Structures are given as C-alpha cells and as structure tokens.
Amino acid sequence: MRLGRRGLLGAGVAGLAMTGPGRHAAAQSFPNKQIRWVIPFAPGGNYDVTARIVSDPMGRHLGQGILIDNKPGAGGVVGLEAALNTPADGYTISMASFTVAYVAPIFAGKQPLLPQMAPVSILTTVPTLVVTRADSRFRDMKSAMAEAKAKPGAISIGHSGNGTTNHVGILRLQLNEDVKFNIIPYRGAGPGIADLLAGNLDLFADQLTSSMPHIKSGKLRPLATFSLERVPDLPNVPTMGDIGLKPFDGNTTAGVFTNPDTPKPIIARLNEGVVAGLKDEAANRKLRELGAIVRPSTPEEFTAALKADEANVGELLKLGLLKPEG
C-alpha cells in the first residue's frame, strides 16, 4: 500500500496543467460566489474549529463568504468524497490530513482518495494528546500504561475516526509498548469528548485545539502528548519519551484541498486566500492560543509534507496493523 510519487502527485499535477483559455477566463473572475468548505468531521473537533477561525478572514480577502459544511462519516471519507464529486471550479474545498485522505479510505474498503486531491495549503500542525476526565482514576499516563499492560483490552480509548492521526497514534503506542487498548472510533472529536465527559470512556486521543477549552475549564486532564517535544502551552504535560516510553511524532498536519482538475490560477487564488486567513492577526492568535502551529504554505510545500507523513505510517501499513476499530 505504498503511495508512490506518481500516485500522490499524478492526478493533482495533471489537473494543474489543464489551463486553457476558457479556464483562464474563469480564473480571472474567481471567486464570484460563495465557496463551500467541506469539513469531513462533526462540529466541535480540530478541523471544525480551525476552519471556522480561518474562514472569515479568508472570505474577506477573497471577497466572498465561506460556508462551512460538516459531513462526518467513515473517518472523513464521506466528506472528502462529497467534495470531490463537485465541479472542478474551486467553489468546493475540503480539509484533510494524510491519514484521513489516504488511510481512512482503505479502512472503508475503498481506494485512497489522496491521489484524486489537489493540495492548496497547509493550515496547521496540532499536537495530539491523551486526555481523561478530571475525576478519572488515572492521575498520569504511567498509571494508565501500567493498567493497560496488566489488563489487555480493559482500558477504553476513543479517537475521532478510523484512519485519523489520532487512531494511528494509538496504534503506534500499542506497537511500541506491546499493550492492548479497547479502541473506540467516533465521527469526530466532538462526540468522543462528549462521551468521555459523560463517563462512557476512559481516555481519548485528541488534537489540542479541540481539547484545550475543556482542559482550561478543568473538565479534562491531559496525561501525555504524542509529540516529540512538550507543548509550549502545556509545559507540565510529558511526552512519551519523558515517561520512559518510545517517543514518536503523532502530531496532525492538515490542510486545504480541492478537485485536481481545478485550473492552476484558481488554485493559486485559493492558496492566496488560505494564506491570508492564516496570517490574519486575530485568526493567527486564536489558533496559537489553542496550541496550533500555524503553517501557511505553497501547494508544493504541502505535497512534500504529505510525502513525509506517508513515511510515518508506512510501517503500520506494512505490518497490517492499520485496521478499522469498532
């Protein structure tokens, strides 16, 4: 299941090359109506929060409104397929990471969607945390790992969907430490955190942007981060390496995509809008306050980041460990 250079770049680059006179004319007036931004997860999660922060200044820069359209299901596949099944005119964009666009479709019994998607820009890189309720029996990650070793499958841990970065991080932790969790998928972070707060779940692997408000309110306790370095906004939360476990990079890098047949000038205009949204002072501050690393990029830089993410999940794919849960 290795994603080769042609598999990742072929369709997108071919689409960018289709820029005849008619398409150039359309690009010159783009956009002249509202843009739909498909978020493939439920409201309240990292993707939803990020898109809603960026969409306002992005829309102001482009001179048109941005409609956020949440379409959760199948680890993000439902939303991404809906976005791809639209005209290649730039008026529908989507948000995804490598795992959502490549691994999640495999879990759903489909071909990877990433080769059919054209990168526009990276949005953010967000640390992934393991969180629990403030009144949980687990005071730290060491105690959770000790119980996981002693009672395989007894500890429940949720994630925002099969094939997401959160899911991959849990599988990586199991492989590295030879432990077994009861892994439960949700249709986004919002429903999972709600179940965690309701006492129906022991742990949840989540992006910092969606967990931070609950951490600040005292409802959730962060136990550890999947990052290689400690999160600046949560300096007392250890990495896996800090507690004697094998460290790994489980952060989530997500960005904006569109249909690969979209004319290059329109993709360039979308990139301009996304970058402007990320650089907006208020939006940039909000994202950083939620713990995100803001990373405006070119389409080419986003493509390079996706290839790096492929290497991170390659071992799990090769070992056959990336399988649907629940």
mmCIF file of C-alpha atoms in Angstrom:
data_model
loop_
_atom_site.group_PDB
_atom_site.id
_atom_site.type_symbol
_atom_site.label_atom_id
_atom_site.label_comp_id
_atom_site.label_asym_id
_atom_site.label_seq_id
_atom_site.Cartn_x
_atom_site.Cartn_y
_atom_site.Cartn_z
ATOM 1 C CA MET A 1 0.000 0.000 0.000
ATOM 2 C CA ARG A 2 2.910 2.303 -0.540
ATOM 3 C CA LEU A 3 1.971 5.639 -2.035
ATOM 4 C CA GLY A 4 4.402 6.258 -4.863
ATOM 5 C CA ARG A 5 5.404 9.604 -6.266
ATOM 6 C CA ARG A 6 3.082 9.263 -9.241
ATOM 7 C CA GLY A 7 0.214 8.108 -7.001
ATOM 8 C CA LEU A 8 0.455 11.174 -4.822
ATOM 9 C CA LEU A 9 1.265 13.772 -7.447
ATOM 10 C CA GLY A 10 -0.035 12.425 -10.754
ATOM 11 C CA ALA A 11 -3.691 13.451 -10.712
ATOM 12 C CA GLY A 12 -3.119 16.754 -8.988
ATOM 13 C CA VAL A 13 -0.284 17.837 -11.279
ATOM 14 C CA ALA A 14 -2.229 16.768 -14.353
ATOM 15 C CA GLY A 15 -5.139 18.889 -13.181
ATOM 16 C CA LEU A 16 -2.923 21.890 -12.600
ATOM 17 C CA ALA A 17 -1.689 21.655 -16.184
ATOM 18 C CA MET A 18 -5.202 21.957 -17.653
ATOM 19 C CA THR A 19 -5.316 25.695 -18.016
ATOM 20 C CA GLY A 20 -6.760 26.544 -21.419
ATOM 21 C CA PRO A 21 -8.135 29.955 -22.432
ATOM 22 C CA GLY A 22 -11.626 29.225 -21.065
ATOM 23 C CA ARG A 23 -10.239 28.236 -17.714
ATOM 24 C CA HIS A 24 -8.043 31.323 -17.538
ATOM 25 C CA ALA A 25 -11.095 33.491 -18.126
ATOM 26 C CA ALA A 26 -12.929 31.773 -15.277
ATOM 27 C CA ALA A 27 -9.917 32.167 -13.024
ATOM 28 C CA GLN A 28 -9.749 35.917 -13.607
ATOM 29 C CA SER A 29 -13.206 36.422 -12.112
ATOM 30 C CA PHE A 30 -12.771 33.877 -9.299
ATOM 31 C CA PRO A 31 -14.488 33.895 -6.906
ATOM 32 C CA ASN A 32 -17.799 35.464 -7.854
ATOM 33 C CA LYS A 33 -19.961 33.441 -5.461
ATOM 34 C CA GLN A 34 -19.808 31.724 -2.082
ATOM 35 C CA ILE A 35 -17.203 28.975 -1.533
ATOM 36 C CA ARG A 36 -18.206 25.761 0.271
ATOM 37 C CA TRP A 37 -15.618 24.332 2.679
ATOM 38 C CA VAL A 38 -16.389 20.681 3.426
ATOM 39 C CA ILE A 39 -15.225 19.558 6.873
ATOM 40 C CA PRO A 40 -15.318 15.731 6.999
ATOM 41 C CA PHE A 41 -15.937 15.558 10.753
ATOM 42 C CA ALA A 42 -18.637 16.617 13.190
ATOM 43 C CA PRO A 43 -18.728 20.133 14.677
ATOM 44 C CA GLY A 44 -16.534 20.792 17.711
ATOM 45 C CA GLY A 45 -13.369 18.975 16.631
ATOM 46 C CA ASN A 46 -9.972 20.230 15.497
ATOM 47 C CA TYR A 47 -10.924 20.509 11.813
ATOM 48 C CA ASP A 48 -14.169 22.339 12.505
ATOM 49 C CA VAL A 49 -12.609 24.763 14.978
ATOM 50 C CA THR A 50 -9.697 25.547 12.647
ATOM 51 C CA ALA A 51 -11.874 26.081 9.583
ATOM 52 C CA ARG A 52 -14.293 28.394 11.375
ATOM 53 C CA ILE A 53 -11.418 30.556 12.631
ATOM 54 C CA VAL A 54 -9.739 30.803 9.213
ATOM 55 C CA SER A 55 -12.852 31.080 7.023
ATOM 56 C CA ASP A 56 -13.838 34.631 7.990
ATOM 57 C CA PRO A 57 -10.560 36.395 7.124
ATOM 58 C CA MET A 58 -10.131 34.100 4.122
ATOM 59 C CA GLY A 59 -13.564 35.128 2.849
ATOM 60 C CA ARG A 60 -12.824 38.799 3.408
ATOM 61 C CA HIS A 61 -9.617 38.502 1.393
ATOM 62 C CA LEU A 62 -11.354 36.721 -1.480
ATOM 63 C CA GLY A 63 -14.399 38.987 -1.363
ATOM 64 C CA GLN A 64 -16.866 36.129 -0.914
ATOM 65 C CA GLY A 65 -18.353 34.203 2.001
ATOM 66 C CA ILE A 66 -17.078 30.769 3.034
ATOM 67 C CA LEU A 67 -19.777 28.248 4.023
ATOM 68 C CA ILE A 68 -18.610 25.563 6.487
ATOM 69 C CA ASP A 69 -20.315 22.272 5.606
ATOM 70 C CA ASN A 70 -19.770 19.439 8.140
ATOM 71 C CA LYS A 71 -20.110 15.999 6.522
ATOM 72 C CA PRO A 72 -18.838 13.381 9.001
ATOM 73 C CA GLY A 73 -18.608 9.637 8.457
ATOM 74 C CA ALA A 74 -16.165 6.779 7.772
ATOM 75 C CA GLY A 75 -13.198 8.585 9.306
ATOM 76 C CA GLY A 76 -13.589 11.536 6.935
ATOM 77 C CA VAL A 77 -14.256 9.577 3.727
ATOM 78 C CA VAL A 78 -17.900 10.669 3.396
ATOM 79 C CA GLY A 79 -17.000 14.343 3.400
ATOM 80 C CA LEU A 80 -13.991 14.042 1.108
ATOM 81 C CA GLU A 81 -15.942 12.024 -1.454
ATOM 82 C CA ALA A 82 -18.702 14.624 -1.376
ATOM 83 C CA ALA A 83 -16.165 17.381 -2.000
ATOM 84 C CA LEU A 84 -14.553 15.524 -4.889
ATOM 85 C CA ASN A 85 -17.938 14.871 -6.517
ATOM 86 C CA THR A 86 -18.292 18.535 -7.465
ATOM 87 C CA PRO A 87 -17.246 20.640 -10.474
ATOM 88 C CA ALA A 88 -13.538 21.489 -10.722
ATOM 89 C CA ASP A 89 -14.186 25.200 -10.404
ATOM 90 C CA GLY A 90 -12.669 25.985 -6.975
ATOM 91 C CA TYR A 91 -16.020 26.621 -5.294
ATOM 92 C CA THR A 92 -15.746 23.496 -3.158
ATOM 93 C CA ILE A 93 -12.710 22.887 -0.967
ATOM 94 C CA SER A 94 -12.051 20.339 1.764
ATOM 95 C CA MET A 95 -9.777 19.838 4.750
ATOM 96 C CA ALA A 96 -7.756 16.696 5.417
ATOM 97 C CA SER A 97 -4.520 15.178 6.643
ATOM 98 C CA PHE A 98 -2.568 12.326 5.047
ATOM 99 C CA THR A 99 -4.235 9.696 7.214
ATOM 100 C CA VAL A 100 -7.749 10.970 6.512
ATOM 101 C CA ALA A 101 -7.189 11.194 2.746
ATOM 102 C CA TYR A 102 -5.149 8.011 2.318
ATOM 103 C CA VAL A 103 -5.578 5.561 5.215
ATOM 104 C CA ALA A 104 -9.243 6.143 6.113
ATOM 105 C CA PRO A 105 -10.489 5.213 2.610
ATOM 106 C CA ILE A 106 -8.580 1.911 2.818
ATOM 107 C CA PHE A 107 -10.407 1.192 6.061
ATOM 108 C CA ALA A 108 -13.694 1.895 4.291
ATOM 109 C CA GLY A 109 -12.858 -0.668 1.600
ATOM 110 C CA LYS A 110 -12.087 1.985 -0.998
ATOM 111 C CA GLN A 111 -9.076 3.237 -2.900
ATOM 112 C CA PRO A 112 -7.098 6.091 -1.296
ATOM 113 C CA LEU A 113 -8.575 9.476 -2.126
ATOM 114 C CA LEU A 114 -5.333 11.433 -1.832
ATOM 115 C CA PRO A 115 -4.213 10.825 -5.450
ATOM 116 C CA GLN A 116 -7.504 12.424 -6.549
ATOM 117 C CA MET A 117 -6.961 15.578 -4.452
ATOM 118 C CA ALA A 118 -5.023 18.746 -5.242
ATOM 119 C CA PRO A 119 -3.185 20.314 -2.256
ATOM 120 C CA VAL A 120 -3.824 24.036 -1.776
ATOM 121 C CA SER A 121 -2.046 24.916 1.502
ATOM 122 C CA ILE A 122 -1.166 23.506 4.877
ATOM 123 C CA LEU A 123 -3.260 25.046 7.638
ATOM 124 C CA THR A 124 -1.781 23.925 10.945
ATOM 125 C CA THR A 125 0.170 21.272 12.750
ATOM 126 C CA VAL A 126 -1.559 20.397 16.006
ATOM 127 C CA PRO A 127 -0.193 18.304 18.893
ATOM 128 C CA THR A 128 -2.160 15.176 19.775
ATOM 129 C CA LEU A 129 -2.829 14.473 23.455
ATOM 130 C CA VAL A 130 -4.179 11.632 25.521
ATOM 131 C CA VAL A 131 -6.810 13.182 27.793
ATOM 132 C CA THR A 132 -9.106 11.891 30.507
ATOM 133 C CA ARG A 133 -11.771 13.307 32.812
ATOM 134 C CA ALA A 134 -10.617 15.432 35.719
ATOM 135 C CA ASP A 135 -12.073 12.856 38.140
ATOM 136 C CA SER A 136 -10.520 9.861 36.355
ATOM 137 C CA ARG A 137 -8.703 7.153 38.280
ATOM 138 C CA PHE A 138 -5.721 7.818 36.020
ATOM 139 C CA ARG A 139 -3.651 10.592 37.525
ATOM 140 C CA ASP A 140 -0.918 10.267 34.907
ATOM 141 C CA MET A 141 -0.001 8.322 31.752
ATOM 142 C CA LYS A 142 2.247 5.919 33.640
ATOM 143 C CA SER A 143 -0.684 4.584 35.654
ATOM 144 C CA ALA A 144 -2.782 4.173 32.502
ATOM 145 C CA MET A 145 0.006 2.270 30.742
ATOM 146 C CA ALA A 146 0.572 0.058 33.781
ATOM 147 C CA GLU A 147 -3.099 -0.958 33.803
ATOM 148 C CA ALA A 148 -3.087 -1.472 30.032
ATOM 149 C CA LYS A 149 -0.194 -3.914 30.397
ATOM 150 C CA ALA A 150 -1.765 -5.725 33.350
ATOM 151 C CA LYS A 151 -5.284 -5.910 31.826
ATOM 152 C CA PRO A 152 -5.079 -6.049 27.999
ATOM 153 C CA GLY A 153 -8.143 -4.519 26.357
ATOM 154 C CA ALA A 154 -9.666 -3.308 29.625
ATOM 155 C CA ILE A 155 -8.987 0.426 29.117
ATOM 156 C CA SER A 156 -11.190 2.145 26.545
ATOM 157 C CA ILE A 157 -9.658 4.878 24.420
ATOM 158 C CA GLY A 158 -11.505 6.827 21.757
ATOM 159 C CA HIS A 159 -10.417 8.657 18.620
ATOM 160 C CA SER A 160 -12.097 10.842 16.009
ATOM 161 C CA GLY A 161 -12.411 8.197 13.281
ATOM 162 C CA ASN A 162 -10.771 5.176 11.713
ATOM 163 C CA GLY A 163 -7.611 6.138 9.859
ATOM 164 C CA THR A 164 -7.230 9.541 11.519
ATOM 165 C CA THR A 165 -3.944 10.692 13.001
ATOM 166 C CA ASN A 166 -5.386 10.078 16.474
ATOM 167 C CA HIS A 167 -6.112 6.456 15.551
ATOM 168 C CA VAL A 168 -2.663 5.986 14.053
ATOM 169 C CA GLY A 169 -1.102 7.403 17.236
ATOM 170 C CA ILE A 170 -2.951 4.886 19.420
ATOM 171 C CA LEU A 171 -1.859 2.015 17.178
ATOM 172 C CA ARG A 172 1.727 3.267 17.261
ATOM 173 C CA LEU A 173 1.602 3.407 21.071
ATOM 174 C CA GLN A 174 0.282 -0.166 21.234
ATOM 175 C CA LEU A 175 3.007 -1.405 18.885
ATOM 176 C CA ASN A 176 5.815 0.436 20.648
ATOM 177 C CA GLU A 177 4.839 -0.653 24.163
ATOM 178 C CA ASP A 178 3.231 -4.068 23.496
ATOM 179 C CA VAL A 179 -0.074 -3.114 25.128
ATOM 180 C CA LYS A 180 -3.697 -3.503 24.072
ATOM 181 C CA PHE A 181 -6.486 -0.926 24.437
ATOM 182 C CA ASN A 182 -10.186 -1.185 23.711
ATOM 183 C CA ILE A 183 -10.137 1.301 20.821
ATOM 184 C CA ILE A 184 -13.412 3.053 20.009
ATOM 185 C CA PRO A 185 -13.908 5.230 16.902
ATOM 186 C CA TYR A 186 -16.162 8.294 16.799
ATOM 187 C CA ARG A 187 -17.420 10.523 13.990
ATOM 188 C CA GLY A 188 -15.214 13.393 15.091
ATOM 189 C CA ALA A 189 -13.704 14.694 18.326
ATOM 190 C CA GLY A 190 -16.895 16.418 19.492
ATOM 191 C CA PRO A 191 -18.935 13.230 20.044
ATOM 192 C CA GLY A 192 -15.919 11.445 21.545
ATOM 193 C CA ILE A 193 -15.190 14.164 24.078
ATOM 194 C CA ALA A 194 -18.880 14.254 24.984
ATOM 195 C CA ASP A 195 -18.764 10.515 25.734
ATOM 196 C CA LEU A 196 -15.559 10.960 27.718
ATOM 197 C CA LEU A 197 -17.088 13.729 29.824
ATOM 198 C CA ALA A 198 -20.216 11.609 30.332
ATOM 199 C CA GLY A 199 -18.128 8.818 31.846
ATOM 200 C CA ASN A 200 -18.580 6.354 28.967
ATOM 201 C CA LEU A 201 -14.907 6.297 28.029
ATOM 202 C CA ASP A 202 -11.615 6.074 29.934
ATOM 203 C CA LEU A 203 -9.300 8.004 27.602
ATOM 204 C CA PHE A 204 -9.433 9.958 24.370
ATOM 205 C CA ALA A 205 -6.691 10.772 21.851
ATOM 206 C CA ASP A 206 -7.409 14.265 20.602
ATOM 207 C CA GLN A 207 -5.934 17.313 18.933
ATOM 208 C CA LEU A 208 -5.051 20.111 21.326
ATOM 209 C CA THR A 209 -7.290 22.640 19.550
ATOM 210 C CA SER A 210 -10.473 20.786 20.498
ATOM 211 C CA SER A 211 -9.331 19.623 23.950
ATOM 212 C CA MET A 212 -7.796 22.879 25.152
ATOM 213 C CA PRO A 213 -11.069 24.605 26.132
ATOM 214 C CA HIS A 214 -12.004 21.596 28.295
ATOM 215 C CA ILE A 215 -8.505 21.470 29.778
ATOM 216 C CA LYS A 216 -8.680 25.171 30.619
ATOM 217 C CA SER A 217 -12.119 24.739 32.208
ATOM 218 C CA GLY A 218 -10.818 21.918 34.383
ATOM 219 C CA LYS A 219 -13.093 19.248 32.899
ATOM 220 C CA LEU A 220 -10.294 17.289 31.212
ATOM 221 C CA ARG A 221 -6.829 16.301 32.399
ATOM 222 C CA PRO A 222 -4.067 15.895 29.792
ATOM 223 C CA LEU A 223 -1.936 12.834 30.513
ATOM 224 C CA ALA A 224 0.680 12.913 27.745
ATOM 225 C CA THR A 225 1.371 14.150 24.242
ATOM 226 C CA PHE A 226 2.262 12.157 21.136
ATOM 227 C CA SER A 227 4.652 14.976 20.169
ATOM 228 C CA LEU A 228 8.429 14.639 20.258
ATOM 229 C CA GLU A 229 8.630 17.825 22.323
ATOM 230 C CA ARG A 230 6.456 19.211 25.095
ATOM 231 C CA VAL A 231 3.627 21.525 24.095
ATOM 232 C CA PRO A 232 4.586 25.123 24.998
ATOM 233 C CA ASP A 233 1.086 25.922 26.291
ATOM 234 C CA LEU A 234 1.095 22.797 28.495
ATOM 235 C CA PRO A 235 4.697 22.580 29.718
ATOM 236 C CA ASN A 236 3.873 20.142 32.528
ATOM 237 C CA VAL A 237 2.371 17.544 30.198
ATOM 238 C CA PRO A 238 5.038 14.944 29.366
ATOM 239 C CA THR A 239 5.893 13.396 26.018
ATOM 240 C CA MET A 240 6.060 9.626 25.713
ATOM 241 C CA GLY A 241 9.831 9.863 25.928
ATOM 242 C CA ASP A 242 9.596 11.831 29.170
ATOM 243 C CA ILE A 243 7.902 8.905 30.925
ATOM 244 C CA GLY A 244 10.262 6.266 29.607
ATOM 245 C CA LEU A 245 8.250 5.159 26.573
ATOM 246 C CA LYS A 246 9.426 5.080 22.971
ATOM 247 C CA PRO A 247 8.874 8.569 21.515
ATOM 248 C CA PHE A 248 7.126 9.159 18.191
ATOM 249 C CA ASP A 249 5.641 12.071 16.243
ATOM 250 C CA GLY A 250 1.844 11.785 16.352
ATOM 251 C CA ASN A 251 1.001 15.395 15.529
ATOM 252 C CA THR A 252 -1.690 16.250 12.996
ATOM 253 C CA THR A 253 -0.764 18.302 9.938
ATOM 254 C CA ALA A 254 -3.895 19.210 7.991
ATOM 255 C CA GLY A 255 -4.589 21.468 5.083
ATOM 256 C CA VAL A 256 -6.912 22.528 2.299
ATOM 257 C CA PHE A 257 -7.548 20.524 -0.873
ATOM 258 C CA THR A 258 -9.637 20.944 -3.972
ATOM 259 C CA ASN A 259 -10.516 18.980 -7.107
ATOM 260 C CA PRO A 260 -7.320 18.125 -9.053
ATOM 261 C CA ASP A 261 -8.812 19.323 -12.351
ATOM 262 C CA THR A 262 -9.217 22.835 -10.968
ATOM 263 C CA PRO A 263 -7.269 25.365 -13.107
ATOM 264 C CA LYS A 264 -3.899 26.340 -11.689
ATOM 265 C CA PRO A 265 -4.756 30.082 -11.458
ATOM 266 C CA ILE A 266 -7.817 29.247 -9.319
ATOM 267 C CA ILE A 267 -5.755 27.001 -7.025
ATOM 268 C CA ALA A 268 -3.246 29.849 -6.733
ATOM 269 C CA ARG A 269 -6.098 32.223 -5.812
ATOM 270 C CA LEU A 270 -7.404 29.763 -3.197
ATOM 271 C CA ASN A 271 -3.898 29.442 -1.798
ATOM 272 C CA GLU A 272 -3.687 33.221 -1.558
ATOM 273 C CA GLY A 273 -6.954 33.258 0.389
ATOM 274 C CA VAL A 274 -5.952 30.486 2.799
ATOM 275 C CA VAL A 275 -2.579 32.090 3.481
ATOM 276 C CA ALA A 276 -4.241 35.462 4.090
ATOM 277 C CA GLY A 277 -6.683 33.812 6.504
ATOM 278 C CA LEU A 278 -3.870 32.169 8.446
ATOM 279 C CA LYS A 279 -1.857 35.381 8.604
ATOM 280 C CA ASP A 280 -4.803 37.437 9.827
ATOM 281 C CA GLU A 281 -3.766 38.729 13.240
ATOM 282 C CA ALA A 282 -6.917 37.696 15.126
ATOM 283 C CA ALA A 283 -7.192 34.268 13.469
ATOM 284 C CA ASN A 284 -3.492 33.561 13.935
ATOM 285 C CA ARG A 285 -3.724 34.465 17.620
ATOM 286 C CA LYS A 286 -6.789 32.259 18.195
ATOM 287 C CA LEU A 287 -5.125 29.260 16.562
ATOM 288 C CA ARG A 288 -1.939 29.728 18.573
ATOM 289 C CA GLU A 289 -3.952 30.099 21.794
ATOM 290 C CA LEU A 290 -5.439 26.673 21.048
ATOM 291 C CA GLY A 291 -1.948 25.214 20.711
ATOM 292 C CA ALA A 292 -1.769 25.007 16.918
ATOM 293 C CA ILE A 293 1.368 25.718 14.915
ATOM 294 C CA VAL A 294 0.195 27.930 12.036
ATOM 295 C CA ARG A 295 1.842 26.852 8.759
ATOM 296 C CA PRO A 296 0.756 28.700 5.603
ATOM 297 C CA SER A 297 2.429 27.046 2.614
ATOM 298 C CA THR A 298 2.543 26.685 -1.134
ATOM 299 C CA PRO A 299 0.839 23.681 -2.777
ATOM 300 C CA GLU A 300 4.298 22.229 -3.438
ATOM 301 C CA GLU A 301 5.302 22.513 0.232
ATOM 302 C CA PHE A 302 2.063 20.798 1.234
ATOM 303 C CA THR A 303 2.802 17.950 -1.193
ATOM 304 C CA ALA A 304 6.244 17.476 0.380
ATOM 305 C CA ALA A 305 4.691 17.329 3.867
ATOM 306 C CA LEU A 306 2.230 14.668 2.706
ATOM 307 C CA LYS A 307 5.091 12.519 1.439
ATOM 308 C CA ALA A 308 6.785 12.811 4.850
ATOM 309 C CA ASP A 309 3.563 11.695 6.534
ATOM 310 C CA GLU A 310 3.500 8.653 4.260
ATOM 311 C CA ALA A 311 6.803 7.524 5.718
ATOM 312 C CA ASN A 312 5.433 7.851 9.262
ATOM 313 C CA VAL A 313 2.552 5.416 8.677
ATOM 314 C CA GLY A 314 4.373 3.134 6.253
ATOM 315 C CA GLU A 315 5.493 0.664 8.921
ATOM 316 C CA LEU A 316 1.997 0.269 10.343
ATOM 317 C CA LEU A 317 0.606 -0.352 6.862
ATOM 318 C CA LYS A 318 3.348 -2.866 6.079
ATOM 319 C CA LEU A 319 2.678 -4.778 9.302
ATOM 320 C CA GLY A 320 -1.049 -4.829 8.618
ATOM 321 C CA LEU A 321 -1.809 -3.014 11.877
ATOM 322 C CA LEU A 322 -3.857 -0.218 10.365
ATOM 323 C CA LYS A 323 -7.302 -1.804 10.603
ATOM 324 C CA PRO A 324 -10.743 -0.410 11.407
ATOM 325 C CA GLU A 325 -11.841 -0.478 15.049
ATOM 326 C CA GLY A 326 -15.399 -0.893 16.250
#
